[in-house]
Coordinates of C-alpha atoms and ligand atoms in Angstrom, one line a residue:
Chain O
M1 CA -0.5 -30.6 35.8
L2 CA -0.2 -30.7 32.1
A3 CA -1.3 -34.3 32.1
Q4 CA -4.7 -33.3 33.4
V5 CA -5.4 -31.0 30.5
P6 CA -8.1 -32.4 28.3
Q7 CA -6.4 -32.9 25.0
P8 CA -8.3 -33.1 21.8
M9 CA -9.3 -36.5 20.6
T10 CA -7.0 -37.8 17.9
D11 CA -8.0 -41.4 18.0
S12 CA -9.8 -43.3 15.2
S13 CA -13.4 -43.3 16.7
P14 CA -16.1 -42.6 14.1
A15 CA -16.3 -38.9 15.2
A16 CA -12.5 -38.5 14.7
E17 CA -12.7 -40.2 11.3
A18 CA -15.3 -37.6 10.2
A19 CA -13.0 -34.9 11.5
R20 CA -10.1 -36.3 9.6
A21 CA -12.0 -35.5 6.5
F22 CA -11.4 -31.7 6.9
G23 CA -8.4 -30.5 8.9
R24 CA -5.7 -32.5 10.7
F25 CA -2.8 -31.0 12.6
R26 CA -0.3 -33.3 14.1
N27 CA 2.8 -32.3 16.2
V28 CA 3.1 -29.0 14.5
H29 CA 6.4 -27.4 15.6
Q30 CA 8.0 -24.2 14.4
E31 CA 11.3 -22.6 15.1
F32 CA 12.7 -19.3 13.9
L33 CA 16.4 -18.5 13.5
Q34 CA 16.8 -15.1 15.2
D35 CA 19.2 -12.3 14.2
D36 CA 21.7 -13.5 16.9
S37 CA 21.4 -16.9 15.3
K38 CA 19.7 -18.4 18.3
R39 CA 16.7 -20.6 17.7
L40 CA 13.4 -19.4 18.9
V41 CA 10.7 -22.0 19.3
A42 CA 7.4 -20.3 18.5
I43 CA 5.3 -23.4 18.4
E44 CA 6.2 -26.4 20.5
D45 CA 3.7 -29.1 19.7
I46 CA 0.2 -28.6 18.4
S47 CA -2.2 -31.4 17.5
F48 CA -5.9 -31.2 16.9
D49 CA -8.6 -31.9 14.4
L50 CA -10.8 -29.4 12.6
K51 CA -14.3 -30.6 11.8
E52 CA -16.0 -29.4 8.6
G53 CA -18.4 -26.5 9.1
T54 CA -17.2 -25.6 12.5
L55 CA -15.5 -22.4 13.8
V56 CA -12.5 -23.1 15.9
S57 CA -10.8 -20.3 17.8
L58 CA -7.1 -20.2 18.6
L59 CA -7.0 -18.3 21.8
G60 CA -3.8 -17.3 23.5
P61 CA -1.7 -14.4 24.8
S62 CA 0.0 -12.0 22.4
G63 CA 3.2 -13.4 21.0
C64 CA 2.4 -17.0 21.8
G65 CA 2.5 -18.2 18.2
K66 CA -1.1 -18.0 17.0
T67 CA -0.4 -16.0 13.9
S68 CA 2.6 -18.3 13.2
F69 CA 0.3 -21.3 13.4
L70 CA -2.4 -19.8 11.2
K71 CA 0.1 -18.9 8.5
I72 CA 1.3 -22.4 8.5
V73 CA -2.3 -23.6 7.9
A74 CA -2.7 -20.9 5.2
G75 CA 0.4 -22.2 3.4
L76 CA 2.0 -18.8 3.9
A77 CA 4.7 -20.2 6.2
E78 CA 6.3 -23.7 6.8
A79 CA 6.3 -25.7 9.9
T80 CA 9.7 -26.9 11.0
Y81 CA 8.1 -30.3 11.3
G82 CA 4.6 -31.7 11.8
V83 CA 1.6 -32.5 9.7
V84 CA -0.8 -29.9 8.4
E85 CA -3.5 -31.5 6.3
I86 CA -6.6 -29.9 4.9
R87 CA -9.1 -32.4 3.3
G88 CA -6.4 -35.0 3.2
R89 CA -3.7 -33.0 1.5
Q90 CA -0.6 -31.6 3.0
V91 CA -0.6 -27.8 2.8
T92 CA 2.6 -26.4 1.4
R93 CA 1.5 -23.2 -0.3
P94 CA -1.6 -20.9 -0.3
Q95 CA -4.7 -22.7 -1.8
P96 CA -7.2 -21.0 -4.1
D97 CA -10.1 -22.3 -2.0
F98 CA -8.8 -20.7 1.2
G99 CA -9.8 -17.2 2.3
F100 CA -7.7 -15.1 4.7
V101 CA -8.7 -12.1 6.8
F102 CA -5.9 -10.1 8.3
Q103 CA -5.8 -8.0 11.4
Q104 CA -5.5 -5.0 9.1
A105 CA -8.1 -4.6 6.3
N106 CA -5.3 -4.4 3.7
L107 CA -7.5 -2.8 1.1
M108 CA -5.8 -1.2 -1.8
P109 CA -6.5 2.6 -1.8
W110 CA -6.4 2.8 -5.6
R111 CA -9.2 0.3 -6.0
T112 CA -12.9 0.8 -5.3
V113 CA -14.5 -1.3 -2.6
L114 CA -16.0 -3.6 -5.3
D115 CA -12.7 -4.0 -7.1
N116 CA -11.0 -4.8 -3.8
V117 CA -13.6 -7.5 -3.1
L118 CA -13.1 -8.9 -6.5
F119 CA -9.3 -9.0 -6.2
P120 CA -9.1 -12.8 -5.6
M121 CA -11.3 -13.5 -8.6
E122 CA -9.2 -11.2 -10.7
I123 CA -6.1 -13.1 -9.7
Q124 CA -7.8 -16.4 -10.5
R125 CA -9.0 -14.9 -13.8
R126 CA -12.6 -15.5 -12.9
K127 CA -13.8 -11.9 -12.7
D128 CA -17.0 -12.3 -14.6
A129 CA -20.6 -11.2 -14.2
A130 CA -21.3 -14.0 -11.8
A131 CA -18.4 -13.0 -9.6
K132 CA -19.6 -9.4 -9.6
R133 CA -23.1 -10.5 -8.6
R134 CA -21.7 -12.6 -5.7
A135 CA -19.5 -9.6 -4.6
M136 CA -22.5 -7.4 -4.6
E137 CA -24.5 -9.9 -2.6
L138 CA -21.7 -10.2 0.0
L139 CA -21.4 -6.4 0.2
E140 CA -25.2 -6.3 0.8
L141 CA -24.9 -9.0 3.5
V142 CA -22.3 -7.1 5.4
G143 CA -24.2 -3.8 5.1
L144 CA -22.0 -2.1 2.5
A145 CA -24.6 -1.9 -0.3
G146 CA -24.2 1.5 -1.9
F147 CA -20.5 1.7 -1.1
E148 CA -19.3 -0.5 -3.9
N149 CA -17.8 2.4 -5.8
A150 CA -16.4 4.2 -2.8
R151 CA -12.6 4.3 -2.1
P152 CA -11.4 2.5 1.1
S153 CA -10.3 5.8 2.5
Q154 CA -13.9 6.9 2.6
L155 CA -14.9 4.0 4.9
S156 CA -14.6 3.7 8.7
G157 CA -12.4 1.0 10.2
G158 CA -15.3 -1.3 10.8
M159 CA -16.6 -0.8 7.2
Q160 CA -13.1 -1.5 5.8
Q161 CA -12.9 -4.8 7.8
R162 CA -16.4 -5.7 6.4
A163 CA -15.1 -5.2 2.9
A164 CA -12.0 -7.3 3.7
L165 CA -14.4 -10.0 4.9
C166 CA -16.2 -9.9 1.6
R167 CA -12.9 -10.2 -0.2
A168 CA -12.1 -13.3 1.8
L169 CA -15.5 -14.8 0.9
V170 CA -15.9 -13.8 -2.7
H171 CA -14.4 -17.0 -4.1
A172 CA -16.6 -19.2 -1.8
P173 CA -13.6 -20.6 0.1
K174 CA -13.8 -24.0 1.8
L175 CA -11.6 -22.7 4.7
L176 CA -11.7 -19.3 6.2
L177 CA -8.7 -18.2 8.2
M178 CA -9.0 -15.1 10.3
D179 CA -6.2 -13.5 12.2
E180 CA -7.6 -11.2 15.0
P181 CA -9.8 -9.6 12.3
F182 CA -11.6 -7.4 14.8
G183 CA -8.6 -6.6 17.0
A184 CA -8.2 -3.1 15.7
L185 CA -11.9 -2.2 16.1
D186 CA -13.6 -0.5 19.0
E187 CA -15.7 -2.6 21.4
L188 CA -19.2 -1.8 20.0
T189 CA -18.1 -2.2 16.4
R190 CA -16.5 -5.5 17.3
M191 CA -19.7 -6.8 18.9
E192 CA -21.6 -5.9 15.7
M193 CA -18.9 -7.8 13.7
H194 CA -19.4 -10.8 15.9
D195 CA -23.1 -11.0 15.0
L196 CA -22.2 -10.4 11.4
L197 CA -19.7 -13.3 11.4
L198 CA -22.3 -15.6 13.0
E199 CA -24.7 -14.6 10.2
I200 CA -22.1 -15.2 7.5
R201 CA -21.3 -18.6 8.9
R202 CA -25.0 -19.5 8.9
V203 CA -25.2 -18.4 5.2
T204 CA -21.9 -19.8 3.9
N205 CA -21.2 -22.6 6.3
A206 CA -17.5 -22.1 5.8
T207 CA -15.1 -23.9 8.1
T208 CA -13.3 -21.3 10.0
L209 CA -10.0 -21.0 12.0
F210 CA -10.3 -17.8 14.1
V211 CA -7.3 -16.3 15.9
T212 CA -8.0 -14.1 18.9
H213 CA -6.7 -13.0 22.3
S214 CA -10.2 -12.0 23.5
I215 CA -11.8 -14.7 25.7
S216 CA -15.3 -13.4 25.3
E217 CA -14.9 -13.2 21.5
A218 CA -13.7 -16.8 21.4
V219 CA -16.6 -18.0 23.5
Y220 CA -19.3 -16.1 21.6
L221 CA -18.1 -17.2 18.2
S222 CA -16.7 -20.7 18.6
D223 CA -17.7 -24.3 18.4
V224 CA -14.3 -25.2 19.8
I225 CA -11.7 -23.1 21.6
V226 CA -8.1 -24.3 21.3
A227 CA -6.3 -22.4 24.1
F228 CA -2.6 -21.9 23.5
S229 CA -0.1 -21.6 26.3
K230 CA 2.5 -18.9 26.4
R231 CA 5.4 -19.2 23.9
P232 CA 6.4 -21.8 22.9
A233 CA 2.8 -22.7 22.1
R234 CA 1.3 -25.9 23.4
I235 CA -2.4 -26.7 23.8
A236 CA -3.4 -25.5 27.3
D237 CA -7.0 -26.6 26.9
Y238 CA -9.4 -27.8 24.3
I239 CA -12.9 -26.4 25.0
E240 CA -16.0 -27.5 23.2
V241 CA -18.4 -24.6 23.4
D242 CA -21.8 -26.2 23.2
L243 CA -23.8 -23.0 23.5
P244 CA -26.9 -23.1 21.3
Y245 CA -27.4 -21.3 18.1
P246 CA -28.6 -18.7 17.1
R247 CA -26.3 -16.8 19.5
T248 CA -27.5 -13.3 20.3
P249 CA -25.9 -10.6 22.5
A250 CA -28.1 -11.6 25.5
L251 CA -26.1 -14.8 25.6
R252 CA -23.0 -12.8 26.8
Y253 CA -24.6 -12.3 30.2
E254 CA -25.8 -15.9 30.9
T255 CA -24.0 -18.1 33.4
A256 CA -23.3 -20.8 30.8
F257 CA -21.4 -18.2 28.8
T258 CA -19.4 -16.8 31.7
D259 CA -18.6 -20.4 32.8
F260 CA -16.9 -20.9 29.5
E261 CA -15.1 -17.6 29.9
H262 CA -13.9 -18.8 33.3
R263 CA -12.6 -22.0 31.9
A264 CA -10.7 -20.2 29.2
G265 CA -9.4 -17.8 31.7
I266 CA -8.0 -20.7 33.7
A267 CA -6.4 -22.2 30.6
L268 CA -4.6 -18.9 29.9
G269 CA -3.5 -18.8 33.5
I270 CA -5.1 -15.5 34.3
T271 CA -7.5 -16.9 37.0
R272 CA -7.9 -20.1 39.0
Chain A
M1 CA -20.1 22.6 4.3
R2 CA -20.1 23.5 0.6
L3 CA -19.9 27.1 1.5
R4 CA -16.8 26.4 3.6
T5 CA -15.1 24.5 0.7
S6 CA -15.8 27.4 -1.6
I7 CA -14.3 29.8 0.9
R8 CA -11.3 27.6 1.1
T9 CA -10.9 27.6 -2.7
L10 CA -11.3 31.3 -2.8
E11 CA -8.6 31.7 0.0
S12 CA -6.2 29.4 -1.8
I13 CA -6.5 31.7 -4.9
V14 CA -6.6 35.1 -3.2
Y15 CA -3.7 34.8 -0.7
P16 CA -1.0 33.7 -3.2
I17 CA -2.0 36.5 -5.5
A18 CA -1.9 39.0 -2.7
G19 CA 1.6 37.8 -1.7
M20 CA 2.8 38.1 -5.3
V21 CA 1.3 41.6 -5.7
A22 CA 3.0 42.7 -2.4
V23 CA 6.4 41.5 -3.5
L24 CA 6.0 43.1 -7.0
A25 CA 4.9 46.4 -5.4
L26 CA 7.9 46.4 -3.0
W27 CA 10.2 45.7 -5.9
Q28 CA 8.7 48.4 -8.1
G29 CA 8.8 50.9 -5.2
Y30 CA 12.4 50.1 -4.5
V31 CA 13.5 50.6 -8.1
W32 CA 11.6 53.9 -8.3
A33 CA 12.8 55.2 -4.9
F34 CA 16.4 54.5 -5.6
A35 CA 16.4 55.0 -9.4
V36 CA 18.2 51.6 -9.8
N37 CA 19.9 51.1 -13.1
P38 CA 17.8 48.7 -15.3
I39 CA 20.9 46.8 -16.2
V40 CA 21.3 45.9 -12.6
L41 CA 17.7 45.4 -11.7
P42 CA 14.8 46.4 -14.0
S43 CA 11.5 47.2 -12.4
P44 CA 8.6 44.7 -12.8
L45 CA 6.9 47.2 -15.1
A46 CA 10.0 47.5 -17.3
I47 CA 10.1 43.7 -17.5
A48 CA 6.4 43.6 -18.4
R49 CA 7.1 46.2 -21.2
A50 CA 10.1 44.2 -22.4
T51 CA 8.0 41.0 -22.4
A52 CA 5.2 42.7 -24.5
A53 CA 7.7 44.2 -26.9
N54 CA 9.6 41.0 -27.4
H55 CA 6.8 38.5 -27.1
E56 CA 7.4 37.1 -30.6
I57 CA 11.1 36.3 -30.0
L58 CA 10.3 35.0 -26.4
L59 CA 7.7 32.7 -27.8
S60 CA 9.8 31.4 -30.6
Q61 CA 12.7 30.8 -28.2
T62 CA 10.4 29.0 -25.8
W63 CA 9.8 26.1 -28.2
P64 CA 13.4 24.8 -28.3
T65 CA 13.8 25.0 -24.5
L66 CA 10.4 23.3 -24.0
R67 CA 11.3 20.5 -26.4
E68 CA 14.7 19.9 -24.8
S69 CA 13.1 19.8 -21.4
V70 CA 10.2 17.6 -22.2
Y71 CA 12.2 15.1 -24.3
G72 CA 14.8 14.9 -21.5
F73 CA 12.1 14.4 -18.9
V74 CA 10.3 11.7 -20.9
L75 CA 13.6 9.9 -21.5
A76 CA 14.3 10.0 -17.8
L77 CA 10.9 8.4 -17.1
L78 CA 11.4 5.8 -19.9
V79 CA 14.9 4.8 -18.7
G80 CA 14.5 5.6 -15.0
I81 CA 11.3 3.6 -14.1
P82 CA 12.4 0.3 -15.7
L83 CA 15.8 0.7 -14.1
A84 CA 14.2 1.3 -10.7
V85 CA 12.1 -1.8 -11.2
C86 CA 15.2 -3.9 -11.7
V87 CA 17.0 -2.3 -8.8
A88 CA 14.1 -2.7 -6.5
N89 CA 13.4 -6.3 -7.3
S90 CA 16.8 -7.8 -7.5
R91 CA 19.3 -7.7 -4.7
I92 CA 22.2 -8.4 -7.1
L93 CA 21.2 -5.6 -9.5
N94 CA 20.7 -3.3 -6.6
L95 CA 24.2 -4.0 -5.2
T96 CA 25.7 -3.7 -8.7
F97 CA 24.1 -0.5 -9.9
Y98 CA 23.1 1.5 -6.9
P99 CA 26.7 2.7 -6.1
I100 CA 27.2 3.7 -9.7
L101 CA 24.0 5.6 -9.7
I102 CA 25.0 7.5 -6.5
A103 CA 28.4 8.2 -8.0
T104 CA 27.0 9.6 -11.3
Q105 CA 24.6 11.7 -9.3
S106 CA 27.3 13.3 -7.3
I107 CA 29.0 14.6 -10.5
P108 CA 28.1 18.2 -10.9
K109 CA 26.1 18.4 -14.2
V110 CA 27.3 21.9 -15.0
A111 CA 30.8 20.5 -15.1
V112 CA 29.9 17.7 -17.5
A113 CA 27.9 20.0 -19.7
P114 CA 30.9 21.0 -21.9
I115 CA 31.9 17.4 -22.3
I116 CA 28.3 16.5 -23.3
L117 CA 28.5 19.4 -25.8
V118 CA 31.6 17.9 -27.3
W119 CA 29.9 14.5 -27.6
F120 CA 26.5 15.6 -28.9
G121 CA 27.2 18.9 -30.6
I122 CA 25.6 22.3 -30.3
G123 CA 22.1 21.2 -31.4
M124 CA 19.2 19.9 -29.4
E125 CA 20.7 16.5 -28.5
S126 CA 23.2 17.9 -26.0
K127 CA 20.5 19.8 -24.1
L128 CA 18.2 16.8 -24.1
V129 CA 21.0 14.7 -22.7
I130 CA 21.8 17.2 -19.9
A131 CA 18.1 17.5 -19.1
F132 CA 17.8 13.7 -19.0
L133 CA 20.9 13.4 -16.7
V134 CA 19.5 15.8 -14.1
A135 CA 15.9 14.5 -14.3
F136 CA 16.9 10.9 -14.2
F137 CA 18.1 10.6 -10.6
P138 CA 14.9 11.6 -8.7
V139 CA 12.9 9.3 -11.0
V140 CA 15.0 6.3 -10.2
V141 CA 15.4 6.9 -6.5
D142 CA 11.8 7.7 -5.8
T143 CA 10.4 4.9 -8.0
A144 CA 12.8 2.4 -6.3
T145 CA 11.9 3.7 -2.9
G146 CA 8.2 3.4 -3.7
L147 CA 8.5 -0.1 -5.0
K148 CA 10.4 -1.2 -1.9
A149 CA 7.9 0.5 0.4
T150 CA 5.0 -1.6 -0.8
P151 CA 3.0 -2.3 2.4
A152 CA 3.9 -5.8 3.7
G153 CA 0.2 -6.5 4.3
L154 CA -0.6 -6.0 0.6
L155 CA 2.2 -8.3 -0.4
E156 CA 1.0 -10.9 2.0
L157 CA -2.5 -10.5 0.7
A158 CA -1.2 -11.1 -2.8
R159 CA 0.6 -14.2 -1.6
S160 CA -2.5 -15.5 0.2
V161 CA -4.5 -15.4 -3.0
S162 CA -1.7 -17.1 -5.0
A163 CA -0.9 -14.1 -7.2
S164 CA 1.9 -14.8 -9.6
P165 CA 5.0 -12.5 -9.5
S166 CA 3.8 -10.5 -12.5
Q167 CA 0.3 -10.1 -11.0
T168 CA 1.8 -9.0 -7.7
F169 CA 4.0 -6.5 -9.5
W170 CA 1.3 -5.0 -11.8
K171 CA -1.7 -5.1 -9.5
V172 CA 0.0 -4.3 -6.2
Q173 CA 3.6 -3.1 -6.2
F174 CA 3.4 -0.7 -9.1
P175 CA 0.1 1.1 -8.2
A176 CA 1.4 1.2 -4.6
A177 CA 4.5 3.0 -5.8
M178 CA 2.6 5.5 -8.0
P179 CA 2.6 8.3 -5.4
F180 CA 6.3 8.0 -5.2
I181 CA 6.8 7.9 -8.9
I182 CA 4.7 11.0 -9.4
S183 CA 6.5 12.9 -6.7
G184 CA 9.8 11.9 -8.4
A185 CA 8.4 13.1 -11.7
K186 CA 7.4 16.5 -10.2
V187 CA 11.0 17.1 -9.1
A188 CA 12.3 15.7 -12.4
V189 CA 10.3 18.0 -14.6
T190 CA 11.5 21.1 -12.9
L191 CA 15.1 19.8 -13.0
A192 CA 14.8 19.0 -16.7
V193 CA 14.1 22.7 -17.5
I194 CA 17.2 23.6 -15.5
G195 CA 19.2 21.0 -17.3
A196 CA 18.1 22.4 -20.7
V197 CA 19.1 25.9 -19.7
I198 CA 22.5 24.7 -18.5
G199 CA 23.0 23.1 -21.9
E200 CA 22.0 26.4 -23.6
F201 CA 24.3 28.4 -21.4
V202 CA 27.3 26.2 -22.3
G203 CA 26.7 26.4 -26.0
S204 CA 23.7 26.9 -28.2
N205 CA 22.2 29.2 -30.8
E206 CA 18.6 29.1 -29.7
G207 CA 16.4 28.7 -26.6
L208 CA 15.4 30.9 -23.7
G209 CA 18.8 30.3 -22.0
N210 CA 20.5 31.5 -25.1
L211 CA 18.3 34.6 -25.3
L212 CA 19.0 35.4 -21.6
L213 CA 22.7 35.2 -22.2
S214 CA 22.7 37.3 -25.3
A215 CA 20.4 39.9 -23.7
N216 CA 22.7 40.1 -20.8
A217 CA 25.7 40.5 -23.0
Q218 CA 23.9 43.4 -24.7
L219 CA 23.2 44.9 -21.3
D220 CA 19.5 44.6 -22.0
G221 CA 18.4 44.0 -18.4
P222 CA 14.6 44.0 -19.0
L223 CA 14.9 41.4 -21.8
A224 CA 17.1 39.2 -19.8
W225 CA 14.7 39.3 -16.9
A226 CA 11.8 38.8 -19.3
A227 CA 13.5 35.6 -20.5
L228 CA 14.0 34.6 -16.9
V229 CA 10.3 35.1 -16.1
W230 CA 9.3 33.2 -19.2
L231 CA 11.6 30.3 -18.1
S232 CA 9.9 30.1 -14.7
V233 CA 6.5 30.2 -16.4
L234 CA 7.6 27.3 -18.5
G235 CA 8.7 25.4 -15.4
I236 CA 5.5 26.0 -13.6
V237 CA 3.4 25.0 -16.6
L238 CA 5.3 21.7 -16.9
F239 CA 4.9 21.1 -13.2
F240 CA 1.2 21.5 -13.4
V241 CA 1.0 19.2 -16.4
V242 CA 2.5 16.5 -14.1
V243 CA 0.0 17.5 -11.4
A244 CA -2.8 17.0 -14.0
A245 CA -1.4 13.6 -14.9
E246 CA -1.4 12.8 -11.2
R247 CA -5.1 13.5 -11.0
V248 CA -5.7 11.1 -13.9
L249 CA -3.3 8.4 -12.8
M250 CA -4.2 8.6 -9.1
P251 CA -7.9 9.4 -8.8
W252 CA -7.8 8.0 -5.2
G253 CA -5.6 10.9 -4.1
H254 CA -2.4 10.6 -2.0
H255 CA -2.5 8.4 1.1
Ligands
ADP301 N1 9.5 -14.6 10.8 C1 9.9 -14.6 12.1 N2 11.2 -14.6 12.5 C2 11.5 -14.7 13.8 N3 10.6 -14.7 14.8 C3 9.3 -14.7 14.5 C4 8.9 -14.6 13.2 N4 7.5 -14.6 13.2 C5 7.1 -14.7 14.5 N5 8.2 -14.7 15.3 C6 8.2 -14.8 16.7 O1 7.4 -15.9 17.1 C7 6.6 -15.6 18.2 C8 5.2 -15.8 17.9 O2 4.7 -14.8 17.1 P1 3.2 -14.7 16.6 O3 2.8 -16.0 15.9 O4 3.1 -13.5 15.7 O5 2.4 -14.5 17.9 P2 0.8 -14.1 18.1 O6 0.2 -14.1 16.8 O7 0.3 -15.2 19.0 O8 0.8 -12.8 18.8 C9 6.9 -14.1 18.6 O9 7.8 -14.1 19.7 C10 7.5 -13.6 17.4 O10 8.5 -12.6 17.7
MG302 MG1 -0.7 -12.4 15.9

């Protein structure tokens, strides 16, 4: 059965060559040593390519190894073996031109919203007038204009996640990594955030790896869905979502959309 | 909404005062009704009269106690916070010093006071050292706890933006520990006053503790109690100085 699963192209056709220019993951495997000193294989074998400017979702059940994989790409964790290359260079530690959005907003309560957004620039010692202008533009883009001097505790969960999004984008990252960024939000807020993310992608064109366990979220946002199997993670399906842009909420009710949802559901083994 | 807040503020002032007045009235009534000997328990009015009559000596004896307490407290912060930073960030230092810390804490300070007096003499230094010793422990423990309790998400954020260890410490860990440091300081400042008074009890020729002892020895109940009241006022004032510092250092409030 596994043999029938469409696997991502990893050959050297022109299209694959172009993909090679951005992200290349080959036979990524990760094991953890547990407390009882048994080995736990979180990621069995993941290979695929990440094309520049696309949004690729990692879709899979909870605990299947999505976060583990994303952290390896981010340079926050190490694969036991395998190749993780971004723009031709092996990733071994966090890169200054990556942006990471966590499931929790992780805002610092002692900083204003603006200073939270500027945190990456401050760390890189680039917190100048231009950085502040860009931060303000981003806050405006996500609908937080006027909240730059507020404290995070004064914001709702959705607003906090918007601020976290601005923080991940403030240094104009080449690669945006998002780990279930909208998982803690209510359904309506989440759908708003989807449209916001589509708009942000249109404006910034950042290449994005997006972790989620929501099928409809993955279909709505992605150019490609990499469906992970249960732990240990393997690729269950590689789905190119060729739904047209601009995507609007009405798309969610079209058959083309639900067909993709169906295919992803089959990959996750929740339907036939 | 504004009306409700101002009612809240009013309530938070009126009720504590009402409670205080009730207790004082009961106390006064009890002393009157049973004609209690003022050496045993003076009435609040007698204490107030003694305070007014002796305000000069009370005030002049406040300064030494205030100085001993504040110096001891500040020294506890200056030594305690850096030590907590070492203990929180190094497993080896933690293993090495934490047991010693706990051990020193379990020594009753009143019992060491005479020894401290022998080492540092009858002047201010011995009181300062005792105040330092009692104030030091909550500062170290709370600061270390706060530093170790930095939310994992914030540490990961710092790592994801390639923050250096010193950036991570100063921009994330330390501010995140601030609420803990301040709550440690609140306990410490109150203890510092107690430490200073212990020192004065064991041997001194000035300070409110000394005044209290000598008033007691002369069976001047009202004056002894006036010194006691003055001491609590001193403790409360110092406590609110720390609260004011909290407002300045933590404008984002406690979360
Ligand atoms: N540092 C670690 N040490 C041991 N086990 C881990 C560690 N990180 C993750 N795991 C385990 O690896 C598996 C995959 O975790 P994770 O990548 O967080 O899953 P997902 O993000 O898909 O929900 C889980 O079973 C988890 O318990
Ligand atoms: Mg996860």
